[in-house]
Each structure stands twice: as C-alpha cells, then as structure tokens.
Coordinates of C-alpha atoms in Angstrom, one line a residue:
M1 CA 146.9 45.5 -3.6
Q2 CA 144.0 43.1 -3.2
S3 CA 143.5 40.4 -0.6
T4 CA 142.4 36.9 -1.7
A5 CA 141.1 34.0 0.3
D6 CA 144.6 32.6 0.8
F7 CA 146.6 35.9 0.8
D8 CA 145.8 38.8 3.0
P9 CA 149.0 41.0 3.1
P10 CA 148.1 43.1 6.1
N11 CA 147.2 40.1 8.3
L12 CA 150.2 38.1 7.2
A13 CA 152.5 41.1 8.0
K14 CA 150.8 41.4 11.4
S15 CA 151.2 37.7 12.1
L16 CA 154.9 37.8 11.3
L17 CA 155.4 40.8 13.6
R18 CA 153.6 39.0 16.4
R19 CA 155.1 35.5 16.0
R20 CA 158.7 35.9 15.1
R21 CA 161.2 36.0 18.0
Q22 CA 164.4 36.5 16.1
G23 CA 165.3 38.7 13.1
A24 CA 168.1 40.2 11.1
L25 CA 168.8 43.8 12.1
A26 CA 170.5 46.1 9.5
T27 CA 172.2 49.3 10.7
L28 CA 174.7 51.7 9.3
M29 CA 178.3 51.6 10.6
A30 CA 178.9 54.7 12.7
D31 CA 182.3 55.4 11.2
S32 CA 181.8 54.6 7.5
G33 CA 178.1 54.4 6.8
D34 CA 178.6 50.9 5.4
P35 CA 175.7 48.4 6.0
Y36 CA 176.0 46.1 9.0
C37 CA 173.7 43.2 9.8
S38 CA 173.2 41.2 13.0
L39 CA 170.9 38.6 14.6
V40 CA 168.7 39.9 17.3
N41 CA 165.9 38.7 19.5
V42 CA 162.6 40.5 19.0
A43 CA 159.3 41.0 20.8
S44 CA 156.4 43.4 19.9
L45 CA 154.4 46.2 21.5
P46 CA 150.6 46.0 21.5
D47 CA 150.5 47.8 18.1
G48 CA 153.0 45.3 16.7
A49 CA 156.0 47.6 16.6
P50 CA 159.2 45.6 17.3
I51 CA 161.0 45.7 20.6
L52 CA 164.8 45.1 21.0
L53 CA 166.9 44.6 24.1
I54 CA 170.4 45.4 23.1
S55 CA 173.8 46.1 24.7
R56 CA 175.6 49.4 24.2
L57 CA 178.7 47.3 23.8
A58 CA 177.3 45.8 20.6
V59 CA 178.2 47.3 17.2
H60 CA 174.6 47.6 16.1
T61 CA 173.7 49.6 19.2
R62 CA 176.6 52.0 18.6
N63 CA 175.4 52.3 15.0
I64 CA 171.8 53.1 16.1
L65 CA 173.0 55.8 18.6
A66 CA 174.8 57.5 15.7
D67 CA 172.1 57.0 13.1
P68 CA 168.7 55.5 14.2
R69 CA 167.7 54.3 10.7
V70 CA 167.3 50.6 10.6
S71 CA 165.7 47.7 8.8
L72 CA 164.5 44.4 10.3
M73 CA 163.8 41.2 8.4
L74 CA 161.5 38.6 9.9
D75 CA 160.8 35.3 8.2
E76 CA 158.5 32.4 8.4
R77 CA 161.3 29.8 9.0
A78 CA 159.3 27.4 6.9
A79 CA 160.6 23.8 6.3
G80 CA 162.4 23.2 3.0
D81 CA 163.5 26.1 0.8
P82 CA 163.5 29.2 3.1
L83 CA 162.8 31.4 0.1
E84 CA 159.4 29.8 -0.3
G85 CA 158.3 31.0 3.1
A86 CA 156.9 34.5 3.9
R87 CA 159.1 37.3 5.1
I88 CA 158.8 40.9 5.9
M89 CA 161.4 43.7 5.8
L90 CA 160.5 46.5 8.1
A91 CA 162.1 49.9 7.6
G92 CA 162.1 52.6 10.3
R93 CA 163.9 54.3 13.1
A94 CA 165.1 52.7 16.4
E95 CA 164.3 54.8 19.5
E96 CA 165.5 54.1 23.0
A97 CA 162.7 53.7 25.5
G98 CA 162.1 56.8 27.6
P99 CA 161.0 56.6 31.3
D100 CA 157.3 56.6 30.3
Q101 CA 157.8 53.7 27.9
L102 CA 160.3 51.6 29.7
E103 CA 157.9 49.5 31.8
S104 CA 155.7 48.6 28.8
L105 CA 158.7 47.6 26.6
R106 CA 160.3 45.6 29.4
R107 CA 157.1 43.7 30.3
R108 CA 156.2 42.8 26.7
Y109 CA 159.8 41.8 25.9
L110 CA 160.2 39.6 29.0
N111 CA 156.9 37.9 28.4
A112 CA 158.2 36.7 25.1
H113 CA 161.8 36.1 26.3
P114 CA 161.7 35.1 30.0
S115 CA 165.4 34.1 30.0
A116 CA 166.4 37.7 29.2
E117 CA 165.4 38.8 32.8
T118 CA 168.9 37.7 33.9
F119 CA 170.6 40.5 32.0
A120 CA 167.7 43.0 31.4
N121 CA 168.9 45.0 34.4
F122 CA 172.6 45.2 33.3
K123 CA 173.7 48.8 32.9
D124 CA 174.8 48.4 29.3
F125 CA 171.5 46.9 28.1
S126 CA 168.7 49.1 26.9
F127 CA 165.2 48.6 25.4
F128 CA 164.5 50.1 22.0
R129 CA 161.4 50.2 19.9
I130 CA 161.4 50.3 16.1
C131 CA 159.1 53.0 14.8
P132 CA 158.2 51.7 11.3
S133 CA 158.0 53.9 8.2
G134 CA 157.0 51.0 5.9
A135 CA 157.3 47.3 5.1
H136 CA 158.1 45.1 2.1
L137 CA 156.3 41.8 2.3
V138 CA 157.4 38.8 0.2
A139 CA 155.1 35.7 0.4
G140 CA 155.9 33.8 -2.8
F141 CA 155.8 34.2 -6.5
G142 CA 153.7 37.2 -7.5
R143 CA 153.0 38.0 -3.9
I144 CA 155.3 41.0 -3.2
V145 CA 153.7 44.0 -1.6
D146 CA 154.8 47.3 0.0
L147 CA 152.7 48.2 3.0
K148 CA 152.3 51.4 5.0
P149 CA 152.4 51.4 8.8
E150 CA 148.7 51.8 9.1
Q151 CA 148.2 48.6 7.1
F152 CA 150.3 46.4 9.4
L153 CA 150.2 48.1 12.8
T154 CA 147.3 47.5 15.1
D155 CA 145.1 50.4 16.0
I156 CA 145.2 50.7 19.8
R157 CA 143.2 53.9 20.1
G158 CA 140.4 53.6 22.6
A159 CA 141.9 50.4 24.1
G160 CA 143.6 51.9 27.1
A161 CA 141.6 49.9 29.5
L162 CA 142.6 46.6 27.8
L163 CA 146.3 47.5 27.7
E164 CA 146.2 48.5 31.4
A165 CA 144.7 45.1 32.3
E166 CA 146.9 43.2 29.9
Q167 CA 149.5 41.8 32.3
G168 CA 146.9 40.8 34.8
A169 CA 144.9 39.0 32.1
I170 CA 148.1 37.2 30.9
E171 CA 149.0 36.0 34.4
H172 CA 145.4 34.9 35.0
M173 CA 145.3 32.9 31.8
N174 CA 148.6 31.3 32.5
A175 CA 147.8 30.4 36.1
D176 CA 144.2 29.3 35.8
H177 CA 143.4 28.5 32.1
R178 CA 146.2 26.5 30.6
E179 CA 143.6 24.0 29.4
A180 CA 141.9 26.7 27.4
M181 CA 145.2 27.8 26.0
N182 CA 145.9 24.3 24.8
L183 CA 142.4 24.1 23.3
Y184 CA 143.0 27.3 21.4
A185 CA 146.2 26.0 20.0
T186 CA 145.2 22.5 19.1
R187 CA 141.5 22.9 18.0
L188 CA 141.4 26.4 16.7
L189 CA 144.9 26.8 15.2
G190 CA 145.8 23.2 14.4
A191 CA 149.0 23.1 16.5
D192 CA 150.3 20.2 18.5
G193 CA 149.5 19.9 22.2
A194 CA 152.1 21.6 24.4
D195 CA 152.6 23.8 27.4
W196 CA 151.0 26.8 25.7
R197 CA 151.1 30.1 27.5
C198 CA 149.8 33.6 26.8
T199 CA 152.5 36.2 26.1
G200 CA 150.4 39.2 25.1
C201 CA 147.0 40.5 24.1
D202 CA 145.8 43.5 22.1
P203 CA 142.6 44.6 20.5
E204 CA 142.9 42.1 17.6
G205 CA 144.1 38.9 19.3
I206 CA 146.4 37.0 21.7
D207 CA 149.9 35.7 21.3
M208 CA 150.8 32.3 22.6
Q209 CA 154.1 30.5 23.0
A210 CA 155.4 27.0 23.9
G211 CA 159.2 26.8 23.9
S212 CA 160.3 28.2 20.6
A213 CA 156.9 27.7 18.9
T214 CA 154.6 30.7 18.6
L215 CA 151.0 31.2 17.6
R216 CA 148.7 34.1 17.0
L217 CA 144.9 33.7 17.8
D218 CA 142.9 36.5 16.1
F219 CA 139.7 37.6 17.6
P220 CA 136.5 37.6 15.5
E221 CA 135.9 41.2 16.6
R222 CA 137.9 44.1 18.0
V223 CA 138.3 44.2 21.8
T224 CA 139.0 47.3 23.9
G225 CA 138.4 46.4 27.5
P226 CA 139.0 43.6 30.0
G227 CA 135.3 42.7 30.1
E228 CA 135.2 42.2 26.4
L229 CA 138.4 40.2 26.5
R230 CA 137.0 37.8 29.1
K231 CA 133.8 37.3 27.1
I232 CA 135.6 36.6 23.8
L233 CA 138.1 34.2 25.4
V234 CA 135.2 32.2 27.0
K235 CA 133.4 32.2 23.6
L236 CA 136.6 30.9 21.8
A237 CA 137.1 28.2 24.5
E238 CA 133.5 27.1 23.9
Q239 CA 134.1 26.9 20.2
A240 CA 137.3 24.9 20.7
R241 CA 135.6 22.4 23.0
A242 CA 132.8 22.0 20.4
K243 CA 135.3 20.9 17.9
G244 CA 136.4 17.9 20.1

C-alpha cells in the first residue's frame, strides 16, 4: 500500500471514523448464526474506535451479547452514485462499557449526539465500543485496501493530559470561540458558514459538527497536552484569518 497526493488510506479511514454519525452494523443472529444488519448511530473514542448506544431490547444487542463479533460499515454519503464515494468496513468485537470506561464513552457519544441524552439513562440502554481487528477501505476503482488497527486508530499514548482536559476544552471553544470554529470550517476546510461547534479533540485533530454536517480538522503536528492544544488552535485561527 502506498499513499499518493490524493489518496492516503490511513488518513481517509481515520476521517471516516471521525466524521460519520450513522452506519450499518452487522451481527450474527443468536439463535441461528445467520447474518443480521441494522442501522445505528455512531460516535468515536479519542483513538477513533466506534461507540454505540444500543438497547437490550434490540435484536442486534441480543446478538452481540451472545457473540460479540461484528462489522460496521461507514460511508462517505457522497452525492450521486453512492458506490463512487469512499466507505470503510470495520471488523472487530463489540464490548459493553465497564464502570471505568462508561463516563468516557457517554461523554464522547453525547457530544456527537446531544439528543440521545433523553434516553441514555434508560435501564435497557448501554454503551458499547467496537474493538477493531481490521478494516477494508474502498475509495474508488483501484483504491481498495485492507488496513490493520495501528494504521487507522490514533495513538493516544502519552496524551493523558490532553484527554483529561478534553471536555473543558470543548466547552470553552463552544462557549467563547465560535467565530474561530467557523473560520476553521470555512477558510481552512472549505465548508459553508454555519453554527459549527467542537465535538471532540485528540492528539491528531478536532472534530466539528453543524446539524448533520461534520468536519475533521487535522493538526499539523501531534498534540499531547492542553497547553499545546491551545497554541495550535490559536495558530490555526491566525492562519484562517490570514486567508480572508
């Protein structure tokens, strides 16, 4: 696998994992082993691993509890022929969040899906993360690549300080720096002006959302702490203003 100027498989896979909010979840029927597919909402952890909030009353959840092997397809939702857009099929195992993981999964999921707060506390709903074993990326003719987890998951080692400060940084950006968020979106990423807000940050970039539209702003260098994050966001805002 070799990257080219217009095709970087690991980065494209990472982008799809960060930006897509819905996907097709495939599980195995608990009673027969037959394949079963359903539409689910998705968020991502700081390393990019998918998060699900699913009800134990749903068939797919009962299937997962019997056999955790799953696959998840996320696609670009490009205009025109959907088969011309990029898509990724992630294979792995779905694991229910333990007490030590619950707060992180809940926070990241609700940042991406605020409306889910109305049922996130229902007793039959639980948070799951998909632990990937590999991915199959299709990005057009001749652009079909199998990827290992280390190629599409973000390395979060040494970034504990950043992850601990993440929620405070998100809230600060959304409360005090919406102008900067709009500049990132319009001048650095070429998006339309909208009420862009930050939904997550990690060592490699920040995630932004306006309604159903999502964006990923990659950092020019790896960030591991809140001080570095602040400096790089200021630098990116200056670059965006200079493009005006």
